[in-house]
Amino acid sequence: MRDFDFVVLGGGSGGLAAAQRAAAHGARVALLEPGALGGTCVHAGCVPKKAMWLAAQLASRGRAAQAIGFAHGVGALDWPTFVAHRQRYIDAIERGYGDKLASAGITVIPQRGRFVEVSASGASTVEAGDGVRLQAPHVLVATGAQAQRPAVTGAELGAVSDDVFGWNALPERLAIVGGGYIAVEFAGLLRALGAEVTMLVRGARLLDGFDAELADALTAQYRASGIEVCFGTTVDGLASDRGRLRVGDGSFDTLLWATGRAPNAGDLGLDDMNLGRDARGRIIVDSRQNTKIPGIYAVGDVTTQPALTPVAVAAGRCLADRLFGARADAALDLPLVPTVVFAQPPLASIGLSEAQARAEHGEAVSVRRSRFRPMLTALGGGESRSLFKIVCAGPEQRVVGLHLFGEGVDEILQGFALAIARGVSVDDLEQAIAIHPTSAEEVLFAR
Ligand code: FAD
């Protein structure tokens, strides 16, 4: 039995952040991770996805360059070369984590962990895959989530997002099932790289939960780019037919399930423990990351909090500050989480959609919009437009939502997000000095 102050299950975004912050406060920390340090974000999420998105952006820029007079676009992507560059980048991040954990004095155990004893008043005991037992008064569950295939015939013939990062060639004709952000991101980037893409969406709109007007603008843009978007389509089976996949009367060489993720909370030895779960099995936590059992906490995708890396990181740091630092009442404040969907072009959003604002604030809501052709598009005679939308509420017309769709918005939102969190009003935006000529200035000019 080895004693620690803090045992962390999972070396992804949330677990690493919590472990490092706790060690910086002087805690004796053990971190268990059976896979590669960095978790989903580094190995099967944000990072490899963004690398592919950047490649797709270069392909689109190549077409824009030809439209204004350059002789050539960028040509076809050599996948093995690209994959090697992407992997080198990822390996460097993983090595960096290993070095930081070592220099922080954190004990890293490359094993899965399971609870074998839980005490409501004292230390819990975790057993590593090799049988070594660890005891600590504070244990963090940061085990993340994994992609799910639906329970339909032939589901195993389709890929999930993790598999995409193992591809060594572009699929020619691809179906993507789902309309959430992962479906939208892969559809856009694989289309930009040259694949024929069909999206099969059960609902009536892409990106449920985002502002409907932007989701509609995105759908129109995707259709204009050649993506077939089919709403009201339920896929209830998949069959293999002479090397191709048959879905209803469609035939594809690859199908990607983007139909949801499930928390990694089933194999933690917690079956009989009442940690508190929602209907999807995610661990319910309060703003201090407490579960129902004292001394056991959870952060990141295994919880009901938004499944985004910066949220997992903020939650992990906040918890470590509360347990081992000077911020005894540190809590996570989550009403305004900025987020970007790396579509083609990207969509960036913070706060309330127009519909949510009207439900919450009624008549006191006003909306401003700017619809414009970005300069690079206009120069080449292109028609696609950006749509920026500001949702304001209350007597002072504070900005309660900002929704941006168009080139560059992935980099534009961050600064405005800070201003919105600090309570910026529409008057403040009007009085700001613009940076010209940019797309960002359209946030100030929206009417
Ligand atoms: P993870 O990063 O999943 O880490 C959990 C770790 O726990 C894993 O390494 C796992 O091996 C380990 N583990 C599991 N069980 C055990 C156990 N019993 N004992 C010990 N260890 C265990 N977020 C963004 O903010 N921006 C993006 O652009 C973005 N893009 C994404 C694209 C895709 C395709 C996907 C799938 C996700 C994306 N995300 C993005 C979400 C982001 O990756 C997650 O929110 C983030 O990784 C969650 O971190 P985590 O620490 O909760 O879990």
Short mmCIF file of C-alpha atoms and ligand atoms in Angstrom, two decimals:
data_model
loop_
_atom_site.label_atom_id
_atom_site.label_comp_id
_atom_site.label_asym_id
_atom_site.label_seq_id
_atom_site.Cartn_x
_atom_site.Cartn_y
_atom_site.Cartn_z
CA MET A 1 0.00 0.00 0.00
CA ARG A 2 1.41 3.40 -1.00
CA ASP A 3 0.12 6.63 0.57
CA PHE A 4 -0.53 9.83 -1.35
CA ASP A 5 -2.41 13.07 -0.75
CA PHE A 6 -4.10 12.93 -4.16
CA VAL A 7 -4.67 10.06 -6.58
CA VAL A 8 -5.80 10.94 -10.09
CA LEU A 9 -7.41 8.41 -12.46
CA GLY A 10 -6.79 9.55 -16.03
CA GLY A 11 -3.97 11.47 -17.72
CA GLY A 12 -6.10 13.50 -20.12
CA SER A 13 -6.80 17.23 -20.06
CA GLY A 14 -8.57 17.29 -16.68
CA GLY A 15 -6.41 14.78 -14.82
CA LEU A 16 -3.11 16.30 -15.93
CA ALA A 17 -4.21 19.81 -15.01
CA ALA A 18 -5.37 18.74 -11.55
CA ALA A 19 -2.27 16.62 -10.85
CA GLN A 20 0.16 19.36 -11.89
CA ARG A 21 -1.63 22.09 -9.92
CA ALA A 22 -1.86 19.87 -6.81
CA ALA A 23 1.85 19.05 -7.01
CA ALA A 24 2.64 22.76 -7.40
CA HIS A 25 0.84 23.28 -4.08
CA GLY A 26 3.09 20.64 -2.47
CA ALA A 27 0.73 17.63 -2.53
CA ARG A 28 2.08 14.08 -2.99
CA VAL A 29 0.37 13.04 -6.21
CA ALA A 30 -0.03 9.76 -8.12
CA LEU A 31 -1.51 9.71 -11.62
CA LEU A 32 -2.76 6.52 -13.27
CA GLU A 33 -3.03 6.45 -17.06
CA PRO A 34 -3.13 3.18 -19.04
CA GLY A 35 -2.82 4.92 -22.42
CA ALA A 36 -0.84 7.83 -23.78
CA LEU A 37 -0.44 10.97 -21.66
CA GLY A 38 -2.68 13.73 -23.01
CA GLY A 39 -5.86 11.68 -23.41
CA THR A 40 -8.53 12.34 -26.01
CA CYS A 41 -7.66 15.96 -26.73
CA VAL A 42 -4.07 15.24 -27.72
CA HIS A 43 -4.45 11.83 -29.35
CA ALA A 44 -8.01 11.53 -30.70
CA GLY A 45 -9.66 14.92 -30.40
CA CYS A 46 -8.79 18.61 -30.54
CA VAL A 47 -5.18 18.33 -31.70
CA PRO A 48 -5.29 15.77 -34.57
CA LYS A 49 -8.66 17.20 -35.64
CA LYS A 50 -7.27 20.75 -35.73
CA ALA A 51 -4.29 19.52 -37.76
CA MET A 52 -6.71 18.11 -40.34
CA TRP A 53 -8.77 21.29 -40.23
CA LEU A 54 -5.64 23.33 -40.92
CA ALA A 55 -4.83 21.11 -43.91
CA ALA A 56 -8.39 21.62 -45.16
CA GLN A 57 -8.05 25.39 -44.69
CA LEU A 58 -4.90 25.35 -46.82
CA ALA A 59 -6.76 23.47 -49.56
CA SER A 60 -9.57 26.09 -49.46
CA ARG A 61 -7.04 28.92 -49.46
CA GLY A 62 -5.43 27.32 -52.52
CA ARG A 63 -8.76 27.55 -54.32
CA ALA A 64 -9.15 31.17 -53.16
CA ALA A 65 -5.65 31.90 -54.45
CA GLN A 66 -6.53 30.54 -57.90
CA ALA A 67 -9.69 32.66 -57.92
CA ILE A 68 -7.62 35.84 -57.62
CA GLY A 69 -5.01 34.92 -60.20
CA PHE A 70 -2.49 32.43 -58.84
CA ALA A 71 -1.66 29.74 -61.38
CA HIS A 72 -2.23 26.75 -59.09
CA GLY A 73 -4.07 25.65 -55.96
CA VAL A 74 -2.28 23.44 -53.45
CA GLY A 75 -3.03 20.12 -55.20
CA ALA A 76 -3.97 16.88 -53.47
CA LEU A 77 -2.76 16.14 -49.94
CA ASP A 78 -0.20 13.37 -49.57
CA TRP A 79 -1.76 11.70 -46.52
CA PRO A 80 1.19 9.65 -45.26
CA THR A 81 3.36 12.79 -45.25
CA PHE A 82 0.68 14.78 -43.48
CA VAL A 83 0.07 12.00 -40.93
CA ALA A 84 3.80 11.85 -40.16
CA HIS A 85 3.89 15.62 -39.49
CA ARG A 86 0.77 15.38 -37.31
CA GLN A 87 2.20 12.48 -35.33
CA ARG A 88 5.50 14.29 -34.75
CA TYR A 89 3.59 17.23 -33.33
CA ILE A 90 1.52 14.96 -31.05
CA ASP A 91 4.57 13.01 -29.88
CA ALA A 92 6.25 16.27 -28.84
CA ILE A 93 3.21 17.24 -26.73
CA GLU A 94 3.15 13.83 -25.07
CA ARG A 95 6.87 13.98 -24.28
CA GLY A 96 6.37 17.46 -22.84
CA TYR A 97 3.73 16.11 -20.44
CA GLY A 98 6.01 13.29 -19.34
CA ASP A 99 8.84 15.75 -18.62
CA LYS A 100 6.57 18.11 -16.68
CA LEU A 101 5.13 15.33 -14.52
CA ALA A 102 8.62 14.03 -13.76
CA SER A 103 9.96 17.43 -12.80
CA ALA A 104 6.90 18.06 -10.61
CA GLY A 105 7.66 14.84 -8.70
CA ILE A 106 4.35 13.21 -9.67
CA THR A 107 4.30 9.41 -9.56
CA VAL A 108 3.00 8.22 -12.92
CA ILE A 109 1.62 4.69 -13.04
CA PRO A 110 0.90 3.43 -16.58
CA GLN A 111 -2.07 1.35 -15.45
CA ARG A 112 -5.83 1.54 -15.26
CA GLY A 113 -7.13 2.22 -11.74
CA ARG A 114 -10.16 0.84 -9.86
CA PHE A 115 -11.57 1.66 -6.46
CA VAL A 116 -11.31 -1.27 -4.08
CA GLU A 117 -12.28 0.51 -0.92
CA VAL A 118 -14.14 3.71 -0.31
CA SER A 119 -14.52 5.33 3.03
CA ALA A 120 -16.90 8.21 3.54
CA SER A 121 -14.76 9.60 6.34
CA GLY A 122 -11.18 8.64 5.54
CA ALA A 123 -8.95 7.58 2.69
CA SER A 124 -10.06 5.65 -0.40
CA THR A 125 -8.02 2.81 -1.86
CA VAL A 126 -7.37 2.44 -5.57
CA GLU A 127 -5.84 -0.64 -7.15
CA ALA A 128 -3.70 -0.27 -10.26
CA GLY A 129 -3.89 -2.86 -13.05
CA ASP A 130 -0.68 -4.53 -11.77
CA GLY A 131 -2.16 -5.01 -8.29
CA VAL A 132 -0.33 -2.15 -6.54
CA ARG A 133 -2.63 -0.38 -4.07
CA LEU A 134 -2.67 3.36 -3.45
CA GLN A 135 -4.41 5.17 -0.64
CA ALA A 136 -5.35 8.85 -0.48
CA PRO A 137 -7.88 11.10 1.24
CA HIS A 138 -8.67 12.71 -2.14
CA VAL A 139 -9.24 10.76 -5.38
CA LEU A 140 -10.14 12.34 -8.69
CA VAL A 141 -12.00 10.51 -11.47
CA ALA A 142 -10.87 12.08 -14.76
CA THR A 143 -11.42 9.09 -17.02
CA GLY A 144 -13.08 10.89 -19.94
CA ALA A 145 -15.48 9.40 -22.46
CA GLN A 146 -15.39 7.30 -25.61
CA ALA A 147 -17.11 7.32 -28.99
CA GLN A 148 -20.17 5.09 -29.27
CA ARG A 149 -21.55 3.06 -32.14
CA PRO A 150 -25.33 2.78 -32.07
CA ALA A 151 -26.94 -0.59 -31.36
CA VAL A 152 -27.93 -1.39 -34.95
CA THR A 153 -27.11 -4.26 -37.31
CA GLY A 154 -23.69 -3.90 -38.89
CA ALA A 155 -22.68 -0.96 -36.69
CA GLU A 156 -19.13 -2.38 -36.43
CA LEU A 157 -18.67 -1.84 -40.18
CA GLY A 158 -18.70 1.91 -39.60
CA ALA A 159 -15.84 3.95 -38.15
CA VAL A 160 -15.88 6.27 -35.11
CA SER A 161 -13.89 9.46 -34.69
CA ASP A 162 -10.85 7.67 -33.16
CA ASP A 163 -10.53 5.61 -36.36
CA VAL A 164 -10.32 8.71 -38.57
CA PHE A 165 -6.95 9.51 -37.05
CA GLY A 166 -5.66 6.14 -38.26
CA TRP A 167 -6.65 6.73 -41.88
CA ASN A 168 -3.81 6.87 -44.37
CA ALA A 169 -5.89 8.01 -47.33
CA LEU A 170 -8.92 10.18 -48.01
CA PRO A 171 -12.16 8.20 -48.39
CA GLU A 172 -13.73 8.85 -51.77
CA ARG A 173 -17.38 8.62 -50.83
CA LEU A 174 -18.21 9.01 -47.18
CA ALA A 175 -21.41 9.03 -45.11
CA ILE A 176 -21.39 10.73 -41.73
CA VAL A 177 -24.18 9.88 -39.33
CA GLY A 178 -25.00 12.67 -36.86
CA GLY A 179 -25.44 16.42 -36.83
CA GLY A 180 -23.40 17.48 -33.79
CA TYR A 181 -20.09 19.28 -33.81
CA ILE A 182 -17.93 16.22 -34.49
CA ALA A 183 -20.07 15.31 -37.54
CA VAL A 184 -20.00 18.89 -38.79
CA GLU A 185 -16.23 19.25 -38.35
CA PHE A 186 -15.32 16.03 -40.17
CA ALA A 187 -17.87 16.67 -42.94
CA GLY A 188 -16.44 20.11 -43.65
CA LEU A 189 -12.77 19.24 -43.54
CA LEU A 190 -13.04 15.98 -45.49
CA ARG A 191 -15.11 17.76 -48.17
CA ALA A 192 -12.52 20.55 -48.38
CA LEU A 193 -9.85 17.87 -48.85
CA GLY A 194 -11.79 16.37 -51.75
CA ALA A 195 -14.13 13.64 -50.41
CA GLU A 196 -17.75 13.32 -51.49
CA VAL A 197 -19.67 13.67 -48.22
CA THR A 198 -23.26 12.87 -47.26
CA MET A 199 -24.52 13.81 -43.80
CA LEU A 200 -27.34 11.66 -42.44
CA VAL A 201 -28.99 13.61 -39.63
CA ARG A 202 -31.87 12.32 -37.52
CA GLY A 203 -33.11 15.78 -36.48
CA ALA A 204 -34.18 18.80 -38.51
CA ARG A 205 -31.07 20.94 -37.97
CA LEU A 206 -27.30 20.75 -37.58
CA LEU A 207 -25.71 21.72 -34.27
CA ASP A 208 -28.63 21.41 -31.87
CA GLY A 209 -28.23 23.89 -29.03
CA PHE A 210 -26.40 26.51 -31.14
CA ASP A 211 -28.21 29.58 -32.50
CA ALA A 212 -30.61 28.31 -35.17
CA GLU A 213 -29.89 31.10 -37.66
CA LEU A 214 -26.19 30.28 -37.68
CA ALA A 215 -26.88 26.56 -37.95
CA ASP A 216 -29.07 27.30 -41.00
CA ALA A 217 -26.34 29.48 -42.53
CA LEU A 218 -23.86 26.64 -42.02
CA THR A 219 -26.21 24.14 -43.67
CA ALA A 220 -26.63 26.42 -46.69
CA GLN A 221 -22.86 26.85 -46.93
CA TYR A 222 -22.25 23.09 -46.66
CA ARG A 223 -24.79 22.38 -49.38
CA ALA A 224 -23.20 25.04 -51.61
CA SER A 225 -19.81 23.36 -51.09
CA GLY A 226 -21.21 20.04 -52.34
CA ILE A 227 -22.01 18.27 -49.07
CA GLU A 228 -25.33 16.45 -49.20
CA VAL A 229 -27.16 17.17 -45.93
CA CYS A 230 -30.16 14.87 -45.31
CA PHE A 231 -32.37 15.71 -42.32
CA GLY A 232 -34.97 13.42 -40.75
CA THR A 233 -32.85 10.36 -41.58
CA THR A 234 -32.47 7.51 -39.13
CA VAL A 235 -29.85 4.89 -39.93
CA ASP A 236 -31.07 1.58 -38.55
CA GLY A 237 -28.60 -0.77 -40.15
CA LEU A 238 -25.46 -1.09 -42.21
CA ALA A 239 -24.57 -3.86 -44.65
CA SER A 240 -21.44 -4.75 -46.55
CA ASP A 241 -21.91 -5.21 -50.27
CA ARG A 242 -18.92 -6.13 -52.51
CA GLY A 243 -16.47 -3.92 -50.64
CA ARG A 244 -18.90 -1.06 -50.18
CA LEU A 245 -21.27 -0.11 -47.37
CA ARG A 246 -24.96 -0.01 -48.03
CA VAL A 247 -27.15 2.35 -45.98
CA GLY A 248 -30.78 2.36 -47.12
CA ASP A 249 -30.45 2.92 -50.86
CA GLY A 250 -27.12 4.75 -50.55
CA SER A 251 -23.69 3.18 -51.15
CA PHE A 252 -20.48 4.48 -49.59
CA ASP A 253 -16.91 3.33 -49.19
CA THR A 254 -16.77 4.55 -45.58
CA LEU A 255 -19.30 5.46 -42.91
CA LEU A 256 -18.48 7.48 -39.81
CA TRP A 257 -20.68 7.28 -36.73
CA ALA A 258 -20.75 10.65 -34.96
CA THR A 259 -23.69 9.73 -32.77
CA GLY A 260 -22.42 10.49 -29.31
CA ARG A 261 -19.92 9.62 -26.62
CA ALA A 262 -20.33 7.62 -23.40
CA PRO A 263 -18.51 8.29 -20.11
CA ASN A 264 -15.71 5.95 -19.02
CA ALA A 265 -17.36 5.28 -15.68
CA GLY A 266 -18.36 1.65 -16.04
CA ASP A 267 -15.17 -0.11 -14.99
CA LEU A 268 -14.09 1.88 -11.96
CA GLY A 269 -15.13 -0.61 -9.32
CA LEU A 270 -17.82 1.89 -8.47
CA ASP A 271 -20.80 -0.22 -9.41
CA ASP A 272 -22.14 -0.39 -5.91
CA MET A 273 -21.18 3.12 -4.97
CA ASN A 274 -23.69 5.90 -5.15
CA LEU A 275 -21.57 8.54 -6.84
CA GLY A 276 -24.59 10.12 -8.52
CA ARG A 277 -25.10 9.67 -12.27
CA ASP A 278 -27.41 11.10 -14.90
CA ALA A 279 -29.40 9.02 -17.42
CA ARG A 280 -26.34 8.79 -19.73
CA GLY A 281 -24.16 7.44 -16.91
CA ARG A 282 -22.19 10.68 -16.49
CA ILE A 283 -21.11 11.54 -12.97
CA ILE A 284 -23.04 14.47 -11.52
CA VAL A 285 -20.79 17.02 -9.80
CA ASP A 286 -21.38 20.38 -8.19
CA SER A 287 -19.39 23.52 -9.02
CA ARG A 288 -16.64 22.28 -6.66
CA GLN A 289 -16.37 18.94 -8.52
CA ASN A 290 -17.77 17.01 -5.53
CA THR A 291 -19.53 13.74 -6.21
CA LYS A 292 -21.99 12.34 -3.68
CA ILE A 293 -19.12 10.64 -1.83
CA PRO A 294 -16.83 12.87 0.23
CA GLY A 295 -13.20 12.65 -0.91
CA ILE A 296 -14.10 11.50 -4.44
CA TYR A 297 -14.27 14.14 -7.17
CA ALA A 298 -14.75 14.10 -10.92
CA VAL A 299 -13.79 16.45 -13.77
CA GLY A 300 -14.06 16.53 -17.55
CA ASP A 301 -16.01 14.38 -20.01
CA VAL A 302 -16.91 11.74 -17.43
CA THR A 303 -19.12 14.39 -15.76
CA THR A 304 -22.19 16.36 -16.80
CA GLN A 305 -20.12 19.51 -17.37
CA PRO A 306 -19.52 20.73 -20.96
CA ALA A 307 -17.26 18.25 -22.79
CA LEU A 308 -14.48 20.67 -23.76
CA THR A 309 -10.78 20.62 -22.90
CA PRO A 310 -10.64 24.11 -21.33
CA VAL A 311 -13.57 23.21 -19.06
CA ALA A 312 -11.83 20.01 -17.89
CA VAL A 313 -8.58 21.95 -17.31
CA ALA A 314 -10.30 24.77 -15.40
CA ALA A 315 -12.21 22.24 -13.27
CA GLY A 316 -9.03 20.28 -12.46
CA ARG A 317 -7.07 23.40 -11.47
CA CYS A 318 -9.94 24.79 -9.45
CA LEU A 319 -10.25 21.55 -7.50
CA ALA A 320 -6.52 21.38 -6.77
CA ASP A 321 -6.51 25.03 -5.62
CA ARG A 322 -9.41 24.27 -3.28
CA LEU A 323 -7.95 21.07 -1.81
CA PHE A 324 -4.28 22.00 -1.58
CA GLY A 325 -3.94 25.74 -2.28
CA ALA A 326 -5.12 28.91 -0.61
CA ARG A 327 -8.47 29.11 -2.42
CA ALA A 328 -10.60 27.10 -0.01
CA ASP A 329 -13.84 28.15 -1.70
CA ALA A 330 -12.67 27.92 -5.34
CA ALA A 331 -15.59 26.92 -7.58
CA LEU A 332 -16.09 26.65 -11.31
CA ASP A 333 -18.24 29.38 -12.82
CA LEU A 334 -19.66 28.01 -16.07
CA PRO A 335 -22.38 30.26 -17.45
CA LEU A 336 -20.24 31.67 -20.27
CA VAL A 337 -18.16 29.01 -21.99
CA PRO A 338 -16.90 30.12 -25.42
CA THR A 339 -16.75 27.38 -27.99
CA VAL A 340 -15.68 26.97 -31.62
CA VAL A 341 -16.96 24.44 -34.11
CA PHE A 342 -14.12 23.93 -36.57
CA ALA A 343 -16.44 23.80 -39.56
CA GLN A 344 -15.57 25.19 -43.01
CA PRO A 345 -15.71 28.10 -42.29
CA PRO A 346 -15.73 27.96 -38.49
CA LEU A 347 -18.57 28.85 -36.17
CA ALA A 348 -17.85 30.45 -32.79
CA SER A 349 -20.32 30.99 -30.01
CA ILE A 350 -20.70 32.19 -26.44
CA GLY A 351 -23.72 32.71 -24.22
CA LEU A 352 -27.40 32.51 -25.05
CA SER A 353 -28.81 31.82 -28.50
CA GLU A 354 -31.61 34.16 -29.58
CA ALA A 355 -34.24 31.54 -28.66
CA GLN A 356 -32.68 30.94 -25.22
CA ALA A 357 -32.45 34.69 -24.56
CA ARG A 358 -36.11 35.23 -25.49
CA ALA A 359 -37.15 32.36 -23.23
CA GLU A 360 -35.13 33.85 -20.37
CA HIS A 361 -35.55 37.62 -20.86
CA GLY A 362 -38.75 37.93 -22.95
CA GLU A 363 -39.38 41.37 -24.48
CA ALA A 364 -36.13 42.83 -23.18
CA VAL A 365 -34.10 41.08 -25.90
CA SER A 366 -32.72 42.76 -29.00
CA VAL A 367 -30.66 41.22 -31.79
CA ARG A 368 -28.08 42.81 -34.06
CA ARG A 369 -26.64 41.22 -37.14
CA SER A 370 -23.94 41.76 -39.68
CA ARG A 371 -23.99 39.72 -42.89
CA PHE A 372 -21.08 40.37 -45.21
CA ARG A 373 -18.74 38.85 -47.77
CA PRO A 374 -15.24 38.57 -46.26
CA MET A 375 -12.68 40.45 -48.32
CA LEU A 376 -10.81 37.38 -49.59
CA THR A 377 -14.07 35.82 -50.82
CA ALA A 378 -15.26 39.05 -52.42
CA LEU A 379 -11.90 39.63 -54.15
CA GLY A 380 -12.21 36.30 -55.92
CA GLY A 381 -15.86 36.91 -56.83
CA GLY A 382 -17.13 34.31 -54.31
CA GLU A 383 -20.61 34.52 -52.89
CA SER A 384 -20.30 32.96 -49.40
CA ARG A 385 -21.14 35.30 -46.56
CA SER A 386 -20.23 35.58 -42.90
CA LEU A 387 -23.01 36.03 -40.36
CA PHE A 388 -22.33 37.70 -37.01
CA LYS A 389 -25.14 37.93 -34.49
CA ILE A 390 -25.23 39.75 -31.16
CA VAL A 391 -27.95 38.99 -28.63
CA CYS A 392 -28.52 41.67 -25.98
CA ALA A 393 -30.87 41.81 -23.00
CA GLY A 394 -32.06 44.04 -20.18
CA PRO A 395 -32.28 47.79 -19.70
CA GLU A 396 -28.55 48.25 -20.30
CA GLN A 397 -28.62 45.94 -23.33
CA ARG A 398 -25.78 43.80 -22.08
CA VAL A 399 -24.44 41.30 -24.56
CA VAL A 400 -25.73 37.89 -23.44
CA GLY A 401 -24.82 35.99 -26.60
CA LEU A 402 -22.39 36.37 -29.49
CA HIS A 403 -22.56 33.99 -32.44
CA LEU A 404 -20.13 34.21 -35.32
CA PHE A 405 -19.97 32.20 -38.54
CA GLY A 406 -17.31 32.88 -41.14
CA GLU A 407 -13.59 33.03 -41.92
CA GLY A 408 -11.41 33.79 -38.91
CA VAL A 409 -14.06 33.63 -36.19
CA ASP A 410 -12.17 30.87 -34.37
CA GLU A 411 -9.55 33.49 -33.50
CA ILE A 412 -11.95 36.45 -33.14
CA LEU A 413 -14.17 35.15 -30.34
CA GLN A 414 -11.64 34.84 -27.51
CA GLY A 415 -11.20 38.59 -26.86
CA PHE A 416 -14.90 39.34 -27.14
CA ALA A 417 -15.65 36.39 -24.83
CA LEU A 418 -13.62 38.04 -22.09
CA ALA A 419 -15.45 41.35 -22.59
CA ILE A 420 -18.83 39.59 -22.48
CA ALA A 421 -17.91 37.78 -19.28
CA ARG A 422 -17.08 41.20 -17.82
CA GLY A 423 -20.55 42.52 -18.77
CA VAL A 424 -19.95 44.51 -21.96
CA SER A 425 -23.02 46.33 -23.36
CA VAL A 426 -23.91 47.03 -26.95
CA ASP A 427 -23.07 50.74 -26.32
CA ASP A 428 -19.56 49.72 -25.28
CA LEU A 429 -19.17 47.84 -28.56
CA GLU A 430 -20.41 50.83 -30.55
CA GLN A 431 -17.92 53.14 -28.89
CA ALA A 432 -14.91 50.88 -29.42
CA ILE A 433 -12.40 51.84 -32.11
CA ALA A 434 -12.45 49.30 -34.92
CA ILE A 435 -9.45 47.56 -36.48
CA HIS A 436 -9.83 48.09 -40.21
CA PRO A 437 -10.12 46.31 -42.60
CA THR A 438 -10.93 43.11 -40.74
CA SER A 439 -13.87 40.79 -40.24
CA ALA A 440 -13.66 41.37 -36.47
CA GLU A 441 -14.75 45.01 -36.84
CA GLU A 442 -18.14 43.75 -38.05
CA VAL A 443 -18.93 42.82 -34.42
CA LEU A 444 -18.81 46.56 -33.64
CA PHE A 445 -20.83 47.52 -36.76
CA ALA A 446 -23.67 44.98 -36.36
CA ARG A 447 -27.11 46.67 -36.46
P1 FAD B 1 -9.74 12.48 -21.65
O1 FAD B 1 -8.91 13.47 -22.34
O2 FAD B 1 -10.55 11.55 -22.49
O3 FAD B 1 -8.79 11.65 -20.71
C1 FAD B 1 -9.25 10.56 -19.95
C2 FAD B 1 -8.09 9.59 -19.75
O4 FAD B 1 -8.46 8.65 -18.73
C3 FAD B 1 -7.76 8.77 -20.99
O5 FAD B 1 -6.42 9.00 -21.36
C4 FAD B 1 -7.98 7.32 -20.55
O6 FAD B 1 -7.00 6.43 -21.07
C5 FAD B 1 -7.88 7.41 -19.05
N1 FAD B 1 -8.64 6.38 -18.31
C6 FAD B 1 -9.83 5.82 -18.62
N2 FAD B 1 -10.20 4.96 -17.67
C7 FAD B 1 -9.22 4.96 -16.72
C8 FAD B 1 -9.02 4.29 -15.47
N3 FAD B 1 -9.91 3.41 -15.00
N4 FAD B 1 -7.90 4.55 -14.78
C9 FAD B 1 -6.99 5.46 -15.23
N5 FAD B 1 -7.12 6.13 -16.38
C10 FAD B 1 -8.22 5.88 -17.12
N6 FAD B 1 -12.52 19.97 -27.00
C11 FAD B 1 -12.16 21.26 -27.21
O7 FAD B 1 -12.09 22.03 -26.26
N7 FAD B 1 -11.85 21.73 -28.48
C12 FAD B 1 -11.91 20.91 -29.56
O8 FAD B 1 -11.63 21.36 -30.70
C13 FAD B 1 -12.27 19.54 -29.37
N8 FAD B 1 -12.32 18.69 -30.43
C14 FAD B 1 -12.64 17.39 -30.22
C15 FAD B 1 -12.69 16.53 -31.31
C16 FAD B 1 -13.02 15.20 -31.13
C17 FAD B 1 -13.07 14.28 -32.33
C18 FAD B 1 -13.29 14.71 -29.81
C19 FAD B 1 -13.63 13.26 -29.59
C20 FAD B 1 -13.25 15.55 -28.73
C21 FAD B 1 -12.93 16.90 -28.90
N9 FAD B 1 -12.90 17.79 -27.83
C22 FAD B 1 -12.57 19.10 -28.04
C23 FAD B 1 -13.25 17.35 -26.47
C24 FAD B 1 -12.00 17.12 -25.61
O9 FAD B 1 -11.13 16.23 -26.27
C25 FAD B 1 -12.43 16.58 -24.25
O10 FAD B 1 -13.35 17.47 -23.68
C26 FAD B 1 -11.24 16.41 -23.30
O11 FAD B 1 -10.26 15.57 -23.84
C27 FAD B 1 -11.75 15.85 -21.97
O12 FAD B 1 -10.68 15.63 -21.10
P2 FAD B 1 -10.81 14.56 -19.93
O13 FAD B 1 -9.60 14.74 -19.08
O14 FAD B 1 -12.13 14.64 -19.29
O15 FAD B 1 -10.79 13.13 -20.66
#
